[in-house]
Short mmCIF file of C-alpha atoms in Angstrom, two decimals:
data_model
loop_
_atom_site.label_atom_id
_atom_site.label_comp_id
_atom_site.label_asym_id
_atom_site.label_seq_id
_atom_site.Cartn_x
_atom_site.Cartn_y
_atom_site.Cartn_z
CA MET D 1 3.29 20.11 -54.73
CA ILE D 2 -0.52 20.29 -54.64
CA ILE D 3 -0.85 16.53 -54.19
CA ASP D 4 1.68 16.63 -51.36
CA PHE D 5 -0.24 19.53 -49.81
CA ILE D 6 -3.55 17.60 -49.92
CA ALA D 7 -1.91 14.42 -48.59
CA ASP D 8 -0.27 16.31 -45.73
CA TYR D 9 -3.54 18.06 -44.88
CA TYR D 10 -5.44 14.77 -44.76
CA LYS D 11 -2.71 13.11 -42.71
CA ASN D 12 -2.51 15.94 -40.15
CA VAL D 13 -6.11 17.19 -40.06
CA GLU D 14 -6.50 15.82 -36.52
CA LYS D 15 -4.15 18.54 -35.24
CA GLN D 16 -6.44 21.36 -36.40
CA PRO D 17 -9.22 22.87 -34.23
CA VAL D 18 -12.30 21.13 -35.64
CA ARG D 19 -14.59 24.16 -35.87
CA SER D 20 -13.03 27.25 -37.40
CA GLN D 21 -12.12 29.80 -34.75
CA VAL D 22 -12.21 32.92 -36.96
CA GLU D 23 -14.61 35.87 -36.73
CA PRO D 24 -16.88 36.99 -39.62
CA GLY D 25 -15.01 39.12 -42.16
CA TYR D 26 -11.58 37.82 -41.14
CA LEU D 27 -10.39 37.04 -44.67
CA SER D 28 -10.95 40.46 -46.22
CA LYS D 29 -8.55 41.86 -43.61
CA ARG D 30 -5.82 39.43 -44.69
CA LEU D 31 -6.04 39.41 -48.50
CA PRO D 32 -5.35 42.20 -51.01
CA LYS D 33 -8.25 44.36 -52.17
CA SER D 34 -7.85 43.37 -55.83
CA ALA D 35 -6.46 40.57 -58.01
CA PRO D 36 -2.76 40.68 -59.01
CA ASN D 37 -1.81 42.09 -62.40
CA ASN D 38 1.03 39.61 -62.83
CA PRO D 39 1.22 35.85 -62.16
CA GLU D 40 2.31 34.73 -58.70
CA PRO D 41 4.32 31.58 -57.93
CA ILE D 42 2.43 28.53 -56.69
CA GLU D 43 4.69 28.41 -53.63
CA LYS D 44 3.38 31.81 -52.48
CA ILE D 45 -0.23 30.85 -53.24
CA LEU D 46 0.10 27.63 -51.23
CA GLN D 47 1.68 29.54 -48.37
CA ASP D 48 -1.35 31.85 -48.33
CA VAL D 49 -3.70 28.86 -48.40
CA GLN D 50 -1.94 27.48 -45.33
CA GLU D 51 -1.79 30.79 -43.48
CA HIS D 52 -5.15 32.36 -44.40
CA ILE D 53 -7.54 29.75 -45.80
CA VAL D 54 -6.92 26.78 -43.49
CA PRO D 55 -7.75 28.78 -40.31
CA GLY D 56 -11.14 29.60 -41.86
CA ILE D 57 -12.01 25.96 -42.59
CA THR D 58 -14.22 23.81 -40.39
CA HIS D 59 -12.49 20.47 -40.80
CA TRP D 60 -15.14 18.00 -41.92
CA GLN D 61 -12.50 15.29 -42.42
CA SER D 62 -11.23 15.56 -38.84
CA PRO D 63 -11.62 12.37 -36.79
CA ASN D 64 -13.06 14.65 -34.08
CA TYR D 65 -15.85 15.93 -36.34
CA PHE D 66 -19.22 14.72 -34.98
CA ALA D 67 -21.52 17.53 -36.20
CA TYR D 68 -24.49 17.56 -38.61
CA PHE D 69 -23.95 14.38 -40.60
CA PRO D 70 -20.45 13.44 -41.72
CA SER D 71 -19.05 14.12 -45.16
CA SER D 72 -16.84 11.08 -45.19
CA GLY D 73 -14.23 11.52 -47.88
CA SER D 74 -11.52 8.97 -48.57
CA VAL D 75 -8.30 8.65 -50.54
CA ALA D 76 -10.29 6.73 -53.19
CA GLY D 77 -12.86 9.52 -53.40
CA ILE D 78 -10.18 12.22 -53.59
CA ILE D 79 -8.35 10.38 -56.39
CA GLY D 80 -11.60 9.86 -58.29
CA GLU D 81 -12.37 13.56 -57.94
CA MET D 82 -8.90 14.47 -59.22
CA ILE D 83 -9.27 12.28 -62.32
CA SER D 84 -12.75 13.69 -62.95
CA THR D 85 -11.47 17.25 -62.59
CA GLY D 86 -8.56 16.49 -64.91
CA PHE D 87 -10.91 15.23 -67.64
CA ASN D 88 -13.28 18.17 -66.97
CA VAL D 89 -16.08 16.44 -68.87
CA VAL D 90 -19.32 18.35 -69.40
CA GLY D 91 -21.56 15.31 -69.61
CA PHE D 92 -25.00 16.65 -70.48
CA ASN D 93 -25.85 13.89 -72.96
CA TRP D 94 -24.44 10.56 -74.08
CA MET D 95 -22.66 12.05 -77.08
CA SER D 96 -20.80 14.62 -74.96
CA SER D 97 -18.84 11.76 -73.33
CA PRO D 98 -20.26 8.23 -73.65
CA ALA D 99 -18.07 6.86 -70.83
CA ALA D 100 -19.48 9.41 -68.35
CA THR D 101 -23.05 8.31 -69.03
CA GLU D 102 -22.42 4.59 -69.28
CA LEU D 103 -20.24 4.39 -66.16
CA GLU D 104 -23.00 6.18 -64.23
CA ASN D 105 -25.55 3.64 -65.50
CA ILE D 106 -23.30 0.82 -64.33
CA VAL D 107 -22.33 2.12 -60.87
CA MET D 108 -25.93 3.07 -60.08
CA ASP D 109 -27.01 -0.50 -60.84
CA TRP D 110 -24.06 -1.85 -58.81
CA LEU D 111 -25.00 0.23 -55.79
CA GLY D 112 -28.70 -0.50 -56.26
CA GLU D 113 -27.98 -4.23 -56.20
CA MET D 114 -25.81 -3.81 -53.07
CA LEU D 115 -28.85 -2.18 -51.42
CA LYS D 116 -31.11 -4.96 -52.71
CA LEU D 117 -33.34 -2.40 -54.38
CA PRO D 118 -36.22 -3.91 -56.38
CA LYS D 119 -35.31 -4.52 -60.02
CA SER D 120 -37.92 -1.91 -60.95
CA PHE D 121 -35.49 0.81 -59.74
CA LEU D 122 -32.54 -0.39 -61.85
CA PHE D 123 -31.52 0.00 -65.48
CA SER D 124 -31.52 -3.78 -65.61
CA GLY D 125 -35.26 -3.46 -64.92
CA LYS D 126 -37.38 -0.59 -66.23
CA GLY D 127 -36.08 2.10 -63.87
CA GLY D 128 -32.70 3.74 -63.51
CA GLY D 129 -30.36 5.81 -61.42
CA VAL D 130 -28.73 9.22 -61.71
CA ILE D 131 -26.13 11.02 -59.60
CA GLN D 132 -27.46 14.42 -58.53
CA GLY D 133 -25.52 17.03 -56.61
CA THR D 134 -27.54 16.94 -53.39
CA THR D 135 -30.79 15.68 -51.86
CA CYS D 136 -32.34 19.10 -52.52
CA GLU D 137 -31.95 18.43 -56.25
CA ALA D 138 -33.21 14.85 -55.98
CA ILE D 139 -36.39 15.94 -54.20
CA LEU D 140 -36.97 18.88 -56.55
CA CYS D 141 -36.59 16.66 -59.63
CA THR D 142 -38.97 13.97 -58.36
CA LEU D 143 -41.48 16.52 -57.06
CA SER D 144 -41.44 18.27 -60.44
CA ALA D 145 -42.04 14.95 -62.20
CA ALA D 146 -44.94 14.13 -59.86
CA ARG D 147 -46.42 17.61 -60.32
CA ASP D 148 -46.32 17.49 -64.11
CA ARG D 149 -47.63 13.93 -64.26
CA ILE D 150 -50.81 14.93 -62.43
CA LEU D 151 -51.23 18.39 -63.99
CA ASN D 152 -51.10 16.85 -67.46
CA ASN D 153 -54.29 14.99 -66.47
CA ILE D 154 -56.18 17.64 -64.48
CA GLY D 155 -54.99 20.87 -66.11
CA ARG D 156 -52.12 23.15 -65.11
CA GLU D 157 -54.51 25.73 -63.68
CA ASN D 158 -55.11 23.31 -60.79
CA ILE D 159 -51.57 23.60 -59.40
CA THR D 160 -52.97 25.57 -56.44
CA LYS D 161 -54.79 22.40 -55.28
CA LEU D 162 -51.70 20.18 -55.03
CA VAL D 163 -50.56 19.12 -51.57
CA VAL D 164 -47.09 17.94 -50.42
CA TYR D 165 -46.59 15.81 -47.29
CA GLY D 166 -43.75 15.10 -44.88
CA SER D 167 -43.30 14.98 -41.13
CA ASP D 168 -42.10 17.75 -38.86
CA GLN D 169 -38.75 15.88 -38.90
CA THR D 170 -38.46 15.83 -42.71
CA HIS D 171 -35.49 17.78 -44.07
CA SER D 172 -36.16 21.40 -45.04
CA ALA D 173 -35.16 20.42 -48.59
CA LEU D 174 -38.76 19.25 -49.10
CA GLN D 175 -40.23 22.64 -48.23
CA LYS D 176 -37.68 24.39 -50.44
CA ALA D 177 -38.45 22.06 -53.35
CA ALA D 178 -42.18 22.66 -52.90
CA GLN D 179 -41.61 26.43 -53.03
CA ILE D 180 -39.53 26.19 -56.19
CA ALA D 181 -42.01 23.80 -57.83
CA GLY D 182 -44.83 26.29 -57.36
CA ILE D 183 -46.78 24.49 -54.62
CA ASP D 184 -48.94 26.88 -52.61
CA PRO D 185 -47.19 27.32 -49.21
CA LYS D 186 -50.57 26.72 -47.54
CA ASN D 187 -50.56 23.24 -49.07
CA PHE D 188 -47.33 22.07 -47.46
CA ARG D 189 -47.96 19.59 -44.63
CA ALA D 190 -45.35 18.97 -41.92
CA ILE D 191 -47.20 16.34 -39.90
CA LYS D 192 -46.39 16.28 -36.19
CA THR D 193 -44.43 13.31 -34.84
CA MET D 194 -44.22 12.09 -31.25
CA LYS D 195 -41.47 10.84 -28.98
CA SER D 196 -43.69 7.83 -28.22
CA SER D 197 -43.25 6.67 -31.84
CA SER D 198 -39.55 7.63 -31.92
CA PHE D 199 -40.39 10.63 -34.12
CA GLY D 200 -41.34 8.46 -37.12
CA LEU D 201 -44.28 9.59 -39.30
CA SER D 202 -47.45 7.85 -38.11
CA PRO D 203 -49.51 6.23 -40.93
CA ASP D 204 -52.69 7.17 -39.02
CA SER D 205 -51.63 10.82 -38.95
CA LEU D 206 -50.89 10.75 -42.67
CA GLN D 207 -54.23 9.08 -43.40
CA SER D 208 -56.26 11.62 -41.45
CA THR D 209 -54.34 14.56 -42.97
CA VAL D 210 -54.85 13.29 -46.52
CA GLU D 211 -58.54 12.62 -45.87
CA SER D 212 -59.04 16.18 -44.62
CA ASP D 213 -57.34 17.57 -47.71
CA VAL D 214 -59.44 15.45 -50.09
CA GLU D 215 -62.62 16.54 -48.30
CA ALA D 216 -61.51 20.16 -48.74
CA GLY D 217 -61.22 19.63 -52.51
CA LEU D 218 -57.41 19.48 -52.56
CA ILE D 219 -55.30 16.96 -54.46
CA PRO D 220 -52.62 14.90 -52.61
CA LEU D 221 -49.47 14.93 -54.71
CA PHE D 222 -46.21 13.92 -53.04
CA LEU D 223 -44.98 12.29 -49.83
CA CYS D 224 -41.35 12.41 -48.69
CA ALA D 225 -40.69 9.62 -46.17
CA THR D 226 -37.34 9.58 -44.40
CA VAL D 227 -34.97 6.81 -43.36
CA GLY D 228 -32.71 8.54 -40.83
CA THR D 229 -34.04 12.05 -40.14
CA THR D 230 -31.59 14.89 -39.58
CA GLY D 231 -32.66 15.61 -36.01
CA THR D 232 -32.65 12.14 -34.49
CA THR D 233 -32.17 9.56 -37.32
CA ALA D 234 -35.83 8.55 -36.94
CA VAL D 235 -37.20 6.12 -39.53
CA ASP D 236 -40.60 6.52 -41.15
CA PRO D 237 -42.46 3.19 -41.73
CA ILE D 238 -42.17 2.94 -45.51
CA GLY D 239 -44.55 0.02 -46.15
CA PRO D 240 -47.62 1.35 -44.28
CA LEU D 241 -47.07 4.88 -45.62
CA CYS D 242 -46.85 3.56 -49.20
CA ASP D 243 -50.10 1.64 -48.69
CA ILE D 244 -51.90 4.89 -47.88
CA ALA D 245 -50.20 6.81 -50.68
CA LYS D 246 -51.19 4.18 -53.23
CA ARG D 247 -54.88 4.69 -52.47
CA TYR D 248 -54.63 8.36 -53.39
CA GLY D 249 -52.13 8.20 -56.25
CA ILE D 250 -49.44 10.01 -54.23
CA TRP D 251 -45.83 9.88 -55.47
CA VAL D 252 -43.64 8.52 -52.65
CA HIS D 253 -40.01 9.56 -52.42
CA ILE D 254 -37.75 7.91 -49.83
CA ASP D 255 -35.04 10.25 -48.52
CA ALA D 256 -32.26 8.14 -46.98
CA ALA D 257 -29.56 10.77 -47.45
CA TYR D 258 -27.57 9.79 -44.36
CA ALA D 259 -28.72 6.32 -43.34
CA GLY D 260 -29.25 4.73 -46.74
CA SER D 261 -25.59 3.74 -47.06
CA SER D 262 -25.87 1.47 -44.01
CA CYS D 263 -28.54 -0.57 -45.80
CA ILE D 264 -25.84 -2.38 -47.80
CA CYS D 265 -25.39 -4.28 -44.49
CA PRO D 266 -27.98 -7.07 -44.18
CA GLU D 267 -28.70 -6.14 -40.55
CA PHE D 268 -29.88 -2.65 -41.59
CA ARG D 269 -31.68 -3.53 -44.84
CA HIS D 270 -35.02 -3.94 -43.00
CA PHE D 271 -35.22 -0.14 -42.69
CA LEU D 272 -36.02 -0.13 -46.43
CA ASP D 273 -38.80 -2.73 -46.16
CA GLY D 274 -41.73 -1.62 -48.31
CA ILE D 275 -39.59 0.32 -50.78
CA GLU D 276 -40.98 -1.76 -53.65
CA ASP D 277 -44.12 0.43 -53.47
CA ALA D 278 -42.25 3.77 -53.52
CA ASP D 279 -41.61 5.77 -56.69
CA SER D 280 -38.12 7.09 -56.01
CA PHE D 281 -35.29 6.70 -53.52
CA SER D 282 -32.13 8.68 -52.79
CA LEU D 283 -29.05 8.54 -50.57
CA ASN D 284 -25.97 10.74 -50.34
CA ALA D 285 -22.80 8.79 -51.03
CA HIS D 286 -21.00 11.98 -49.91
CA LYS D 287 -22.39 11.61 -46.39
CA TRP D 288 -21.61 8.12 -45.10
CA PHE D 289 -20.19 6.31 -48.11
CA PHE D 290 -16.63 7.66 -48.34
CA THR D 291 -17.25 9.59 -51.56
CA THR D 292 -16.39 13.30 -51.75
CA LEU D 293 -19.10 15.94 -52.10
CA ASP D 294 -21.18 16.09 -54.22
CA CYS D 295 -22.71 12.68 -54.93
CA CYS D 296 -26.44 12.15 -54.30
CA CYS D 297 -27.64 8.85 -55.76
CA LEU D 298 -31.25 8.92 -56.99
CA TRP D 299 -33.18 5.95 -58.34
CA VAL D 300 -36.58 6.21 -60.02
CA LYS D 301 -39.02 3.56 -61.15
CA ASN D 302 -40.29 5.66 -64.03
CA PRO D 303 -37.50 7.62 -65.71
CA GLY D 304 -40.04 8.70 -68.33
CA ALA D 305 -41.79 10.88 -65.74
CA LEU D 306 -38.51 12.68 -64.98
CA ILE D 307 -37.65 13.07 -68.66
CA GLN D 308 -41.08 14.40 -69.56
CA SER D 309 -40.85 17.03 -66.82
CA LEU D 310 -37.21 18.07 -67.19
CA SER D 311 -36.23 17.66 -70.85
CA THR D 312 -35.60 20.29 -73.47
CA ASN D 313 -34.33 19.52 -76.96
CA PRO D 314 -32.73 22.54 -78.60
CA GLU D 315 -31.33 22.07 -82.08
CA PHE D 316 -27.71 22.57 -80.97
CA LEU D 317 -27.94 19.39 -78.85
CA ARG D 318 -29.54 17.23 -81.55
CA ASN D 319 -27.50 14.15 -82.50
CA ARG D 320 -28.09 10.72 -83.95
CA ALA D 321 -27.63 8.82 -80.66
CA SER D 322 -30.20 10.93 -78.80
CA ASP D 323 -32.66 10.76 -81.69
CA SER D 324 -32.38 6.96 -81.68
CA LYS D 325 -33.79 6.86 -78.09
CA THR D 326 -31.28 4.08 -77.29
CA VAL D 327 -29.08 6.11 -74.92
CA VAL D 328 -29.52 7.96 -71.63
CA ASP D 329 -29.19 11.75 -71.82
CA TYR D 330 -28.76 12.74 -68.20
CA LYS D 331 -29.55 16.41 -68.93
CA ASP D 332 -33.19 15.26 -68.91
CA TRP D 333 -32.89 13.69 -65.43
CA GLN D 334 -31.75 16.84 -63.57
CA ILE D 335 -32.31 20.57 -63.11
CA THR D 336 -29.13 21.82 -64.81
CA LEU D 337 -27.86 21.11 -68.29
CA SER D 338 -24.16 20.71 -67.50
CA ARG D 339 -22.95 17.97 -65.19
CA ARG D 340 -19.66 16.62 -63.88
CA PHE D 341 -18.25 13.11 -64.28
CA ARG D 342 -19.32 12.22 -60.71
CA SER D 343 -19.56 8.48 -61.26
CA LEU D 344 -15.75 8.18 -61.48
CA LYS D 345 -15.27 8.84 -57.78
CA LEU D 346 -18.07 6.47 -56.75
CA TRP D 347 -16.58 3.81 -59.05
CA LEU D 348 -13.18 4.25 -57.40
CA VAL D 349 -14.70 3.97 -53.92
CA LEU D 350 -16.63 0.79 -54.81
CA ARG D 351 -13.57 -0.81 -56.42
CA SER D 352 -10.94 0.39 -53.93
CA TYR D 353 -12.85 -0.82 -50.87
CA GLY D 354 -15.04 -3.65 -52.14
CA VAL D 355 -18.44 -4.47 -50.65
CA THR D 356 -17.02 -6.42 -47.68
CA ASN D 357 -14.78 -3.59 -46.49
CA LEU D 358 -17.47 -0.97 -47.03
CA ARG D 359 -19.82 -2.95 -44.82
CA ASN D 360 -17.14 -3.38 -42.17
CA PHE D 361 -16.35 0.34 -42.22
CA LEU D 362 -20.01 1.25 -41.68
CA ARG D 363 -20.31 -1.35 -38.92
CA SER D 364 -17.25 0.06 -37.17
CA HIS D 365 -18.94 3.47 -36.98
CA VAL D 366 -22.11 1.92 -35.54
CA LYS D 367 -19.98 0.04 -33.00
CA MET D 368 -18.32 3.32 -31.96
CA ALA D 369 -21.74 4.94 -31.56
CA LYS D 370 -22.79 2.07 -29.31
CA LEU D 371 -19.65 2.69 -27.24
CA PHE D 372 -20.50 6.39 -26.88
CA GLU D 373 -24.07 5.46 -25.93
CA GLU D 374 -22.68 3.17 -23.21
CA LEU D 375 -20.39 5.93 -21.93
CA VAL D 376 -23.35 8.32 -21.67
CA GLY D 377 -25.20 5.60 -19.72
CA THR D 378 -22.42 5.38 -17.14
CA ASP D 379 -22.89 8.99 -16.02
CA LYS D 380 -26.21 9.67 -14.26
CA ARG D 381 -25.97 13.37 -15.12
CA PHE D 382 -26.67 12.53 -18.78
CA GLU D 383 -29.35 10.69 -20.72
CA VAL D 384 -29.79 9.35 -24.24
CA VAL D 385 -32.93 11.17 -25.40
CA VAL D 386 -34.08 9.00 -28.31
CA PRO D 387 -33.26 5.43 -29.35
CA ARG D 388 -30.12 5.11 -31.47
CA ASN D 389 -30.74 3.61 -34.92
CA PHE D 390 -27.43 4.07 -36.74
CA ALA D 391 -24.22 5.87 -35.76
CA MET D 392 -25.62 8.96 -34.10
CA VAL D 393 -26.38 9.43 -30.39
CA CYS D 394 -28.73 12.17 -29.16
CA PHE D 395 -28.00 13.01 -25.53
CA ARG D 396 -28.26 15.81 -22.99
CA VAL D 397 -27.56 16.77 -19.38
CA VAL D 398 -30.66 15.83 -17.33
CA PRO D 399 -32.60 18.45 -15.31
CA SER D 400 -31.84 16.70 -12.01
CA ALA D 401 -28.13 17.52 -12.44
CA LEU D 402 -28.72 21.25 -12.74
CA ASP D 403 -30.16 22.67 -9.53
CA LYS D 404 -33.04 24.62 -11.16
CA GLU D 405 -30.90 25.94 -14.04
CA PRO D 406 -33.00 26.02 -17.29
CA VAL D 407 -32.09 22.68 -18.87
CA ASN D 408 -32.24 23.67 -22.55
CA LYS D 409 -30.20 26.81 -21.96
CA PHE D 410 -27.57 24.87 -20.01
CA ASN D 411 -27.22 22.18 -22.71
CA ASN D 412 -26.96 24.85 -25.39
CA GLU D 413 -24.18 26.63 -23.48
CA LEU D 414 -22.43 23.33 -22.80
CA LEU D 415 -22.42 22.52 -26.52
CA GLU D 416 -21.10 25.95 -27.44
CA SER D 417 -18.27 25.76 -24.89
CA ILE D 418 -17.23 22.35 -26.24
CA ASN D 419 -17.29 23.54 -29.86
CA LYS D 420 -15.41 26.71 -28.99
CA SER D 421 -12.55 24.63 -27.59
CA GLY D 422 -11.83 23.25 -31.07
CA LYS D 423 -11.28 19.75 -29.62
CA LEU D 424 -14.42 18.35 -31.21
CA TYR D 425 -17.49 19.60 -33.02
CA MET D 426 -21.12 18.58 -32.44
CA THR D 427 -24.46 20.16 -33.38
CA HIS D 428 -27.96 20.09 -31.89
CA ALA D 429 -31.62 19.43 -32.55
CA ILE D 430 -34.82 20.34 -30.72
CA VAL D 431 -37.50 17.63 -30.50
CA GLU D 432 -40.72 18.06 -28.51
CA GLY D 433 -39.17 21.14 -26.96
CA ILE D 434 -36.08 19.24 -25.78
CA PHE D 435 -32.63 20.57 -26.76
CA VAL D 436 -30.47 17.53 -27.62
CA ILE D 437 -26.79 17.33 -28.49
CA ARG D 438 -26.12 15.19 -31.58
CA PHE D 439 -22.96 13.06 -31.66
CA ALA D 440 -22.72 11.79 -35.24
CA ILE D 441 -19.92 9.36 -36.04
CA GLY D 442 -18.94 8.85 -39.66
CA ALA D 443 -15.71 10.69 -40.48
CA THR D 444 -13.45 8.22 -42.28
CA LEU D 445 -10.49 8.81 -39.94
CA THR D 446 -12.44 8.44 -36.65
CA GLU D 447 -11.27 5.62 -34.37
CA GLU D 448 -12.44 4.38 -30.98
CA ARG D 449 -9.80 6.51 -29.21
CA HIS D 450 -11.37 9.67 -30.63
CA VAL D 451 -14.78 8.67 -29.27
CA VAL D 452 -13.38 7.99 -25.79
CA ALA D 453 -11.45 11.28 -25.84
CA ALA D 454 -14.58 13.16 -26.99
CA TRP D 455 -16.57 11.80 -24.05
CA LYS D 456 -13.86 12.98 -21.65
CA VAL D 457 -14.03 16.46 -23.19
CA VAL D 458 -17.83 16.48 -22.71
CA GLN D 459 -17.46 15.52 -19.05
CA GLN D 460 -14.70 18.10 -18.45
CA HIS D 461 -16.83 20.89 -19.92
CA LEU D 462 -19.83 19.75 -17.87
CA GLU D 463 -17.76 20.06 -14.69
CA ALA D 464 -16.52 23.51 -15.69
CA ASN D 465 -20.00 24.75 -16.62
CA LEU D 466 -21.55 23.35 -13.41
CA ASN D 467 -18.95 25.23 -11.40
CA MET D 468 -20.13 28.47 -13.01
CA ILE D 469 -23.75 28.03 -11.95
#
């Protein structure tokens, strides 16, 4: 019954309003105040799921979902998740389930080779990969490793001198990781980017910022460079940034949470040029790689730095395999002790699709984004605000179409009216003071017809909102 329920949901998700239409606190008005004393039949529970839970879901798997970045599930990912849940492995070390560790080793090398990562990032070299929950965890783990590596040399009392760098487009996960890792908030640098450089981090800006910090007696620690920023999918120039970082001993992490998946396609691999000089790299297979949440793939050149920072060895976990130092104990590569058998779902996705079909799927999304970009270009009332790199288009209504109406306010209200309709869902960003609407393609079920229909909805709402001015 549950499998049928999930299959029916996935098959019919297009019929649901994309963004949930409920008001805050709706569910407490519908459900009992306390848990039942006696068991209830699954039929009744499923009926309540359909009647009360589904209306409160924003449908990330809908083909009309174009918000944030996609969370592109798939039948393969769902099946892998079901098998993993059925086994319910708690895979903290090799001994706790050897298959869970060894399959993760294998699929991380498979995916690393598909991305043409340098051998130094793979288990087949001297590096290795681990599946974290999210990018927030990947950045926190690598930042912690970088912090401890340098403090072991200069003394832990000098933590107040450490400086973390990103751009003003870098994901907020970096700032959160810096806070958790004990970096002084005054030593967090969000370096300004410009529209003229497509909002990528300028090497000259990084150089001058680092120089100022060194002159002030501070110690540069960590740089997070991004391939596909959240706001506009901007790409930081990895090679030149790594050249600067190398001079100062800065750990470089490459966050390609969204766009990294596309780099299995030869035509997008150039966005990773220079990665051989970085220290760590991560992408979210649960964003644009058809694998259900959560599945953040992190590769590091020096696993020893992670292990030294994150390991604990209580007696109750001691075993012969771990003591032999011949196995990977993933508890020492992550924040938590317990971990799920995440590699199963990634393994099923890789095997069920194959590299050729995965590439074609990603290319189809990029092709649909190009179509949407062309549609925007056919209507003089709109403009594409920043160059499109992958499968997301940033656009807005231009001031000349608005007869003195505040342009940002109008675009904001236009977006809200579209989302309120339930026909599609998009989100926004603000860059250089410009409010832009983000149209991010990547839901597994999205087809060209959905893109064309979405553009018609945008135009219809523009007409309606213009009539209200």
